[in-house]
XYZ file of C-alpha atoms in Angstrom:
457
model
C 92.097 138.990 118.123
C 92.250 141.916 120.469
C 95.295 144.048 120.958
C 95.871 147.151 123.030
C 94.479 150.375 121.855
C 97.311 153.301 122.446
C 100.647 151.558 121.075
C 101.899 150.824 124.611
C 103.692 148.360 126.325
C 100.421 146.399 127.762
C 101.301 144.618 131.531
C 101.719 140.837 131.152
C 99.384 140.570 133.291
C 95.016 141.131 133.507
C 94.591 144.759 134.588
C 93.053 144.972 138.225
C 89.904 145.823 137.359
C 86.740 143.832 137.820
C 85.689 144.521 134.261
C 88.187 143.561 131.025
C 89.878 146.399 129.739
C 87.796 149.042 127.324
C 88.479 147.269 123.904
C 88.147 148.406 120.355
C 88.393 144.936 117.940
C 90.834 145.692 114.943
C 91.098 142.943 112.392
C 94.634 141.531 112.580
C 95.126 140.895 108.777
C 95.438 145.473 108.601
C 97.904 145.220 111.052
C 101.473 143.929 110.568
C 101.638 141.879 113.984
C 105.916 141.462 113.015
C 106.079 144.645 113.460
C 104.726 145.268 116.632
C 105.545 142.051 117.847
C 109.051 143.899 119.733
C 106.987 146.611 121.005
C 103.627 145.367 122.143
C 102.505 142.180 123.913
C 99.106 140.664 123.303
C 96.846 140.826 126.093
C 95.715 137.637 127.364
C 91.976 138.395 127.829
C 90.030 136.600 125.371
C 86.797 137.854 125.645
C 85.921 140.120 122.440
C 83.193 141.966 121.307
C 82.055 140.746 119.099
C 78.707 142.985 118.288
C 81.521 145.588 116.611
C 79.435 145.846 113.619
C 80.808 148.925 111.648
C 84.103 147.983 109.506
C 85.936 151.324 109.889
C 85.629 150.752 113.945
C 87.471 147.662 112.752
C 89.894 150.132 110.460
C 91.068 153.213 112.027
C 92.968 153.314 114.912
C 95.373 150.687 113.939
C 97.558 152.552 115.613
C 96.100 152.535 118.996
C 95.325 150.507 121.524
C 93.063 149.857 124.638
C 94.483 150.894 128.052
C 93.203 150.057 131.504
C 92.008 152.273 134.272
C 92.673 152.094 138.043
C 90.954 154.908 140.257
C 90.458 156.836 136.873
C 93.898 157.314 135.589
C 94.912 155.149 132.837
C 97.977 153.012 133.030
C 100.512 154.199 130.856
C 103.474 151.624 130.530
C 104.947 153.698 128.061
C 105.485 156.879 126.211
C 102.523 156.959 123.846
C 104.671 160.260 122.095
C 106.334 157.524 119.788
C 102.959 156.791 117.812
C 103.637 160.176 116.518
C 107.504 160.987 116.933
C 108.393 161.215 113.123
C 108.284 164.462 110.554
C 108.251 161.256 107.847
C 105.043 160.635 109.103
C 103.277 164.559 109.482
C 104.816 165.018 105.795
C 102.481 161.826 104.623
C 99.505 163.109 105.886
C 99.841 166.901 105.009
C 99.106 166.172 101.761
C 96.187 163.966 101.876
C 94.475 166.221 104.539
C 94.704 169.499 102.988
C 91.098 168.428 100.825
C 89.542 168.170 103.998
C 90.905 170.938 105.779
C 89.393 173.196 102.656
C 86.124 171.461 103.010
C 86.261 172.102 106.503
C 87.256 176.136 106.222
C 84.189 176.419 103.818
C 82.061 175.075 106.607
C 83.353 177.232 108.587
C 82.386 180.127 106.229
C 79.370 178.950 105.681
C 78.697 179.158 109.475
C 80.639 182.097 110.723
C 80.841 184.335 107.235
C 83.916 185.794 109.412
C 86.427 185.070 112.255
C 85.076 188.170 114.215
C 81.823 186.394 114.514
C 83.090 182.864 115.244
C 85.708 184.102 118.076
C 82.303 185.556 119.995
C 80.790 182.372 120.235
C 83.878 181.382 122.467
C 84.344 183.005 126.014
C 88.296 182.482 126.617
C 88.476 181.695 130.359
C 90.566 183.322 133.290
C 92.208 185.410 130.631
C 93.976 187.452 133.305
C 95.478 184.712 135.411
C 96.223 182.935 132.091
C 98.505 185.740 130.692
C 99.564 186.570 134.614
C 101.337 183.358 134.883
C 102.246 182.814 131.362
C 103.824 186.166 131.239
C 104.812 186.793 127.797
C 107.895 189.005 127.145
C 109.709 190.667 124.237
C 110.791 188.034 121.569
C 109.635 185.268 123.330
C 108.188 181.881 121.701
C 104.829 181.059 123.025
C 103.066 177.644 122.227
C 98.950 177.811 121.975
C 98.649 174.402 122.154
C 94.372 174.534 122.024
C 93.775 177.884 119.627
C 90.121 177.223 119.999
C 88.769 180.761 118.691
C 91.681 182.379 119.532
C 90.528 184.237 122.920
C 94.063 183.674 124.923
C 96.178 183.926 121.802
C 94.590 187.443 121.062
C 95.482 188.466 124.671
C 98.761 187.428 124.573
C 99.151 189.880 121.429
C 97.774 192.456 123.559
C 100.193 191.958 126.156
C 103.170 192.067 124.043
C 102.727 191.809 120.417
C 106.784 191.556 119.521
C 106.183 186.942 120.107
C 106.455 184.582 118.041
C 103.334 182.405 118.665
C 102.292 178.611 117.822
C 99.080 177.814 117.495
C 97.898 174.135 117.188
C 94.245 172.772 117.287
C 92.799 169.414 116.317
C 89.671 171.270 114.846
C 89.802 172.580 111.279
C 87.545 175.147 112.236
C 89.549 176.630 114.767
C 92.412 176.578 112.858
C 90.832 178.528 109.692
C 90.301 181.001 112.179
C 94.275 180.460 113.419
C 95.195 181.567 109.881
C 92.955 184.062 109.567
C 94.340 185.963 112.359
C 98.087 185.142 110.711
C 96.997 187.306 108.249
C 96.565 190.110 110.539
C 99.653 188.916 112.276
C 101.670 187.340 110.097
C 104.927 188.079 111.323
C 103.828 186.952 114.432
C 100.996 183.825 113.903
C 101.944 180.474 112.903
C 99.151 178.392 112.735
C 99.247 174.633 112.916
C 96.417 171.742 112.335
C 96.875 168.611 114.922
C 96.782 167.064 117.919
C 98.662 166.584 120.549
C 100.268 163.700 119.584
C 101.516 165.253 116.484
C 102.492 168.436 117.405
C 106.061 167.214 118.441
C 106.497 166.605 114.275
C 104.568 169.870 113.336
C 106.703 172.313 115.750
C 109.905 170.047 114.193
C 109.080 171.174 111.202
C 108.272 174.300 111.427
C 111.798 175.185 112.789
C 111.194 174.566 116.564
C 113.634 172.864 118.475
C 112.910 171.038 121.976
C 114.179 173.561 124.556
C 113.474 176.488 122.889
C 109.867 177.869 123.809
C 108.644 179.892 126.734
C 106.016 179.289 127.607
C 103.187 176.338 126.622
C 99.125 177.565 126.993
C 96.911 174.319 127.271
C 92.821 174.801 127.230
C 91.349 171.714 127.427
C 87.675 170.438 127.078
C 85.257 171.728 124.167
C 84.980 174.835 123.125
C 81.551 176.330 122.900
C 81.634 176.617 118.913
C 82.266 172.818 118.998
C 79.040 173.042 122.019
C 76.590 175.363 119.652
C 77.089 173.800 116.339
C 74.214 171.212 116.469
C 75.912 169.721 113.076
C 79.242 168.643 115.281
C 76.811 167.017 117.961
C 78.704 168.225 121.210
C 75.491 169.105 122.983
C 72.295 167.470 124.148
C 70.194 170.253 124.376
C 70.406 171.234 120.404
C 69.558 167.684 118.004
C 72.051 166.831 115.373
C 73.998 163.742 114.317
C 75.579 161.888 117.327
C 79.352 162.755 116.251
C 81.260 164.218 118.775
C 84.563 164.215 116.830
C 86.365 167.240 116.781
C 88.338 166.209 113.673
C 85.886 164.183 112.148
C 86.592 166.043 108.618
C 90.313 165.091 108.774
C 89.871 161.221 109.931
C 86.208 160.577 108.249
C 86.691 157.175 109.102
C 87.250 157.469 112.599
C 84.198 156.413 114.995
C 81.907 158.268 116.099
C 79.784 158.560 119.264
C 76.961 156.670 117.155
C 79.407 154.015 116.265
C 80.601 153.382 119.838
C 76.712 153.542 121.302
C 75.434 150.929 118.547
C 78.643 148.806 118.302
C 80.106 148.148 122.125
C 78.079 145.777 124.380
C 76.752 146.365 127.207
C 79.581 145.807 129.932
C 81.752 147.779 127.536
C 79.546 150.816 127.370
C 79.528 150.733 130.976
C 83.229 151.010 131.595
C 83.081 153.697 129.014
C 80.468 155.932 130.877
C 82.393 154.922 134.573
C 85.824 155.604 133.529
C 85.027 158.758 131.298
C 81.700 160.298 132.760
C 82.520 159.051 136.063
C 78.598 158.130 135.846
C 77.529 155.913 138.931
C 74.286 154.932 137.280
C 76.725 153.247 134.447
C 75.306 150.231 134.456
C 71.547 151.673 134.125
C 72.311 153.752 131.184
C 74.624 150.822 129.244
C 71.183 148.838 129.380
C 69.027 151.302 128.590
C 71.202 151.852 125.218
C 71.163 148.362 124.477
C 67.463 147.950 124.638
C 66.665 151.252 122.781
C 69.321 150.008 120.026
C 68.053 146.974 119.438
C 65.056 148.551 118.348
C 66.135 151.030 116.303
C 69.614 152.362 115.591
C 70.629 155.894 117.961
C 72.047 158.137 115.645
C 70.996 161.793 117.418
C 71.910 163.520 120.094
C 68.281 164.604 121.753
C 67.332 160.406 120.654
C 70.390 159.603 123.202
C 69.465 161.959 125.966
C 65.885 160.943 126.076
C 67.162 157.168 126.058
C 69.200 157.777 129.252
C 66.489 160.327 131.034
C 64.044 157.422 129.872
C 65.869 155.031 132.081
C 65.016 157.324 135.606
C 62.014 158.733 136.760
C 60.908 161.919 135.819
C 61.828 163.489 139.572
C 65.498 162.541 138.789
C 66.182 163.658 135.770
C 67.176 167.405 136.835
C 68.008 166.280 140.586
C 71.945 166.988 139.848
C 73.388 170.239 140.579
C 76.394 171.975 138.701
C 78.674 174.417 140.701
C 76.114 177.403 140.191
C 73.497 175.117 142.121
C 71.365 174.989 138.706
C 69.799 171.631 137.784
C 71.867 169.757 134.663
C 70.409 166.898 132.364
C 70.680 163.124 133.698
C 72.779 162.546 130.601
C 75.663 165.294 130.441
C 78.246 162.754 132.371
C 77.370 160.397 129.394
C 77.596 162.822 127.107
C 81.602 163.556 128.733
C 82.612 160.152 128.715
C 81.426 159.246 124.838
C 83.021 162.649 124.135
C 86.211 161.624 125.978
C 86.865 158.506 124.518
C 85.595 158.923 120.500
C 88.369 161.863 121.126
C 91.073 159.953 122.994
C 91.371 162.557 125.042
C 92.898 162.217 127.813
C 95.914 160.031 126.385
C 96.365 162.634 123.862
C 96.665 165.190 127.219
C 99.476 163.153 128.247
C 100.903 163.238 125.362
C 100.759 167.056 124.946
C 102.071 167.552 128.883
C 104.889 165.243 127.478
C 105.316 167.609 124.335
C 104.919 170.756 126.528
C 107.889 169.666 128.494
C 110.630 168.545 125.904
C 109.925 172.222 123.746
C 110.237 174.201 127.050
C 113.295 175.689 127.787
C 114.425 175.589 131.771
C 112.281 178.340 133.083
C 109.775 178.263 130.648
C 106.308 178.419 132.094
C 103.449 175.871 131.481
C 99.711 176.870 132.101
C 96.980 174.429 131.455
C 93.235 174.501 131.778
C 91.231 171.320 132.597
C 87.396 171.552 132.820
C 86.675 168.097 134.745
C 88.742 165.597 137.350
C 90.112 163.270 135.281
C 91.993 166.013 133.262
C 92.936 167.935 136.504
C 94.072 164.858 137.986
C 96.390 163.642 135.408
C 98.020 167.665 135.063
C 98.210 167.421 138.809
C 99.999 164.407 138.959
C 102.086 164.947 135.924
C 103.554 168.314 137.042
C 103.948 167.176 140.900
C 106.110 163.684 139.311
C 103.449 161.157 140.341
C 103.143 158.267 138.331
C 99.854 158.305 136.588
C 99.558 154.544 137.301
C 99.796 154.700 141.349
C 96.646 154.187 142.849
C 97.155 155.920 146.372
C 94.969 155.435 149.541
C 92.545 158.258 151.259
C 95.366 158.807 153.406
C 98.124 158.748 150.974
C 96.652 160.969 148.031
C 98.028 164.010 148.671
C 101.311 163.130 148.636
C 103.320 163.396 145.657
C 106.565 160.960 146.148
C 106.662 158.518 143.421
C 107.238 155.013 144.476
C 108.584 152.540 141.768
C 107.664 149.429 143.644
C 104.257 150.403 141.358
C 105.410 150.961 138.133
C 103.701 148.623 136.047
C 106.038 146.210 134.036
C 108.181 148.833 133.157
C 111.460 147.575 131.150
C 113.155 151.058 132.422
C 111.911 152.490 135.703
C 114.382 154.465 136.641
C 114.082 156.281 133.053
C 110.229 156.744 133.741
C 110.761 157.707 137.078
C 113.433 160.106 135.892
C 111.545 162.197 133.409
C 108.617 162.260 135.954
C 110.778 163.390 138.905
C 108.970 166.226 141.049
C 112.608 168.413 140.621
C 111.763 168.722 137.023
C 108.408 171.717 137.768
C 108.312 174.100 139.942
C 104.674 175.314 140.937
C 103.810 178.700 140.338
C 101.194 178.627 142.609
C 100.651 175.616 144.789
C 96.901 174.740 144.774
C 94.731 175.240 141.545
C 93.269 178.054 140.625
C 89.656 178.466 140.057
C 87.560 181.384 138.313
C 86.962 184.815 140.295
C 82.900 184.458 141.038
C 82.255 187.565 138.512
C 83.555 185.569 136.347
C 81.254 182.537 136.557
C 78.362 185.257 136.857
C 79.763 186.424 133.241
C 80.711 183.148 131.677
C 78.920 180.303 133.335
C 80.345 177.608 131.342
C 83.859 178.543 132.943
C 82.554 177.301 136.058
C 84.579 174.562 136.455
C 87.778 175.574 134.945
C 91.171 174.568 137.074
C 93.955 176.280 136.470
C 97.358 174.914 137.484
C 100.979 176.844 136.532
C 104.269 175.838 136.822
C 107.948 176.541 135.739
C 109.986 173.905 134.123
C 113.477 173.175 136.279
């Protein structure tokens, strides 16, 4: 039995897509269908896949749920916050994950031997606009929701060291380095270990009230210590195990980018690399996979890239161009989407735009990074009170009046609408803003980096 993937309200009726819904199986005897019976309906698709052959794909998120897409933004029918709305449930797990967390900070020693030497690996981007629009002041709280290595947190001390600043990351090994700089700033650092989706608990109980902070700093994408650590298997140009989790050490039984390329079939795979990679040649690459896997199982990175450049001639394998005009690798959009979805990603950046928005007080300022469309399009959208769900024509898209005739099966639309209402931001600046070209010249990996401001009504 398939249910949906992210603990929302699923439409009662087949998503609009040609292609079923991206589906994870989970066994229905570990999950208390009572329970969820008031809050979620079964989808009626029947089709399952049933070549899931890893049992903790079938075991961990029991708590989440597959969601449809319609022009790449997901439908979200409701508030996915409530998976992880209760201190009860941050408490549980603080204890449990604290053993992995100090396996995780010895890696990280093991690596780095120090901070100093982990924080170079990471180039913090637009540093300068980011603070500009920010702009911290005396005695302010400041949220760091994506500490990374600590680039924009640092600067923020070096505007004005007398804040009180949050930092959160999903990624053990940025947060060892979050504490060690509370050591050096202990009055001022308060380092915190989670995602998105449970940093509403976390800030709750570490004293934080909603309608309290100043301002909210997301970076999104992967870092480049997550990119250079062959080990974590980010990258396709350094071999290591095909992981791609960037809190593997916390959830060890969570999937990872080997499970999802040897367990999903083929049309599934597909969706995945369409949706997340926005990868035309989808189809291509899902059957190359399938072929190579049924052969022998893909369990490194370099195996995967050669599977997908195996799958064009050699001409096309370096015939795409990034921003700089420099040729990139047939497989880095495949790369993005597996990365995208082992991570949840881009729910979980709903999620923390949700978050951002109930901790800021009115006037508080919100600045947030995205590195690719699908994360600039849902910030975009979020801040300008666009349902995420509308699909809008070529002549409609810039236009940023909600209409409710498209809310999708919504028991309260006026309460979605409400909380998404375009009075609620102000924009800072009103088109994104992209890196100075010295900038890219210095830190090419910024390239693509959107940044988008605004100040909460």
């Amino acid at each position: 039995m398939l249910i949906g993937r992210f603990g929302l309200r699923l439409s009662g009726r087949l998503p609009s897509l040609a292609s079923p819904a991206v589906y994870f199986a989970i066994r229905a005897s570990l999950i208390n269908l009572n329970s969820l019976r008031k809050t979620i309906k079964i989808n009626p698709i029947t089709r399952a896949f049933s070549m899931l052959r890893y049992q903790y794909l079938c075991r961990i998120y029991k708590g989440f749920f597959p969601y449809s897409f319609e022009t790449g933004i997901f439908r979200m029918g409701r508030r996915p916050i409530e998976m992880h709305s209760s201190v009860n449930r941050y408490d549980g797990l603080e204890d449990g994950e604290r053993a992995s967390v100090s396996k995780d900070q010895e890696m990280h020693n093991s690596q780095s031997g120090n901070h100093e030497t982990m924080k170079q690996l990471h180039i913090p981007v637009m540093v300068n606009e980011v603070i500009n629009y920010l702009a911290p002041q005396h005695g302010q709280n400041i949220l760091d929701m994506t500490f990374g290595s600590g680039g924009h947190s640092r600067a923020i001390l070096q505007k004005e060291v007398d804040v009180t600043l949050y930092v959160l990351d999903r990624d053990p090994t940025a947060y060892a380095i979050a504490q060690q700089l509370s050591e050096l700033y202990p009055k001022q650092i308060r380092a915190l270990l989670g995602q998105f989706s449970q940093a509403e608990a976390m800030l709750m109980k570490a004293g934080v009230q909603p309608g309290t902070v100043d301002g909210v700093l997301l970076d999104l994408g992967c870092s480049s210590m997550q990119l250079d650590t062959p080990e974590r298997g980010f990258s396709l140009r350094k071999d290591g195990p095909l992981d791609m989790r960037m809190d593997g050490g916390r959830y060890p039984d969570m999937p990872t980018a080997a499970d999802v390329v040897n367990a999903l079939d083929q049309q599934a795979l597909a969706l995945i690399l369409r949706t997340y990679g926005e990868e035309k040649y989808a189809k291509k690459i899902a059957s190359a996979i399938v072929q190579a896997r049924s052969i022998y199982p893909i369990t490194r990175t370099q195996q995967l890239a050669s599977i997908v450049a195996g799958a064009f001639p050699t001409a096309a394998l370096y015939e795409r161009k990034d921003l700089l005009q420099r040729s990139t690798h047939i497989a880095t959009k495949t790369f993005q989407a597996l990365r995208i979805f082992v991570n949840n990603e881009l729910n979980e950046l709903y999620v923390g735009l949700k978050t951002a928005q109930k901790f800021l007080k009115p006037g508080g300022h919100l600045v947030a990074l995205s590195f690719h469309s699908l994360e600039d399009r849902i910030i975009k959208r979020f801040l300008h009170g666009i349902d995420v769900t509308e699909k809008l024509s070529p002549k409609r898209r810039q236009k940023i009046t909600p209409i409710p005739g498209l809310c999708l099966n919504l028991e309260n639309e006026e309460e979605f609408f409400r909380s998404s209402s375009p009075l609620e931001w102000e924009m800072i600046h009103k088109k994104v803003v992209t890196p100075e070209s010295q900038e890219v010249q210095d830190n090419p990996r910024g390239r693509s980096a959107k940044l988008r401001a605004a100040i909460k009504l």
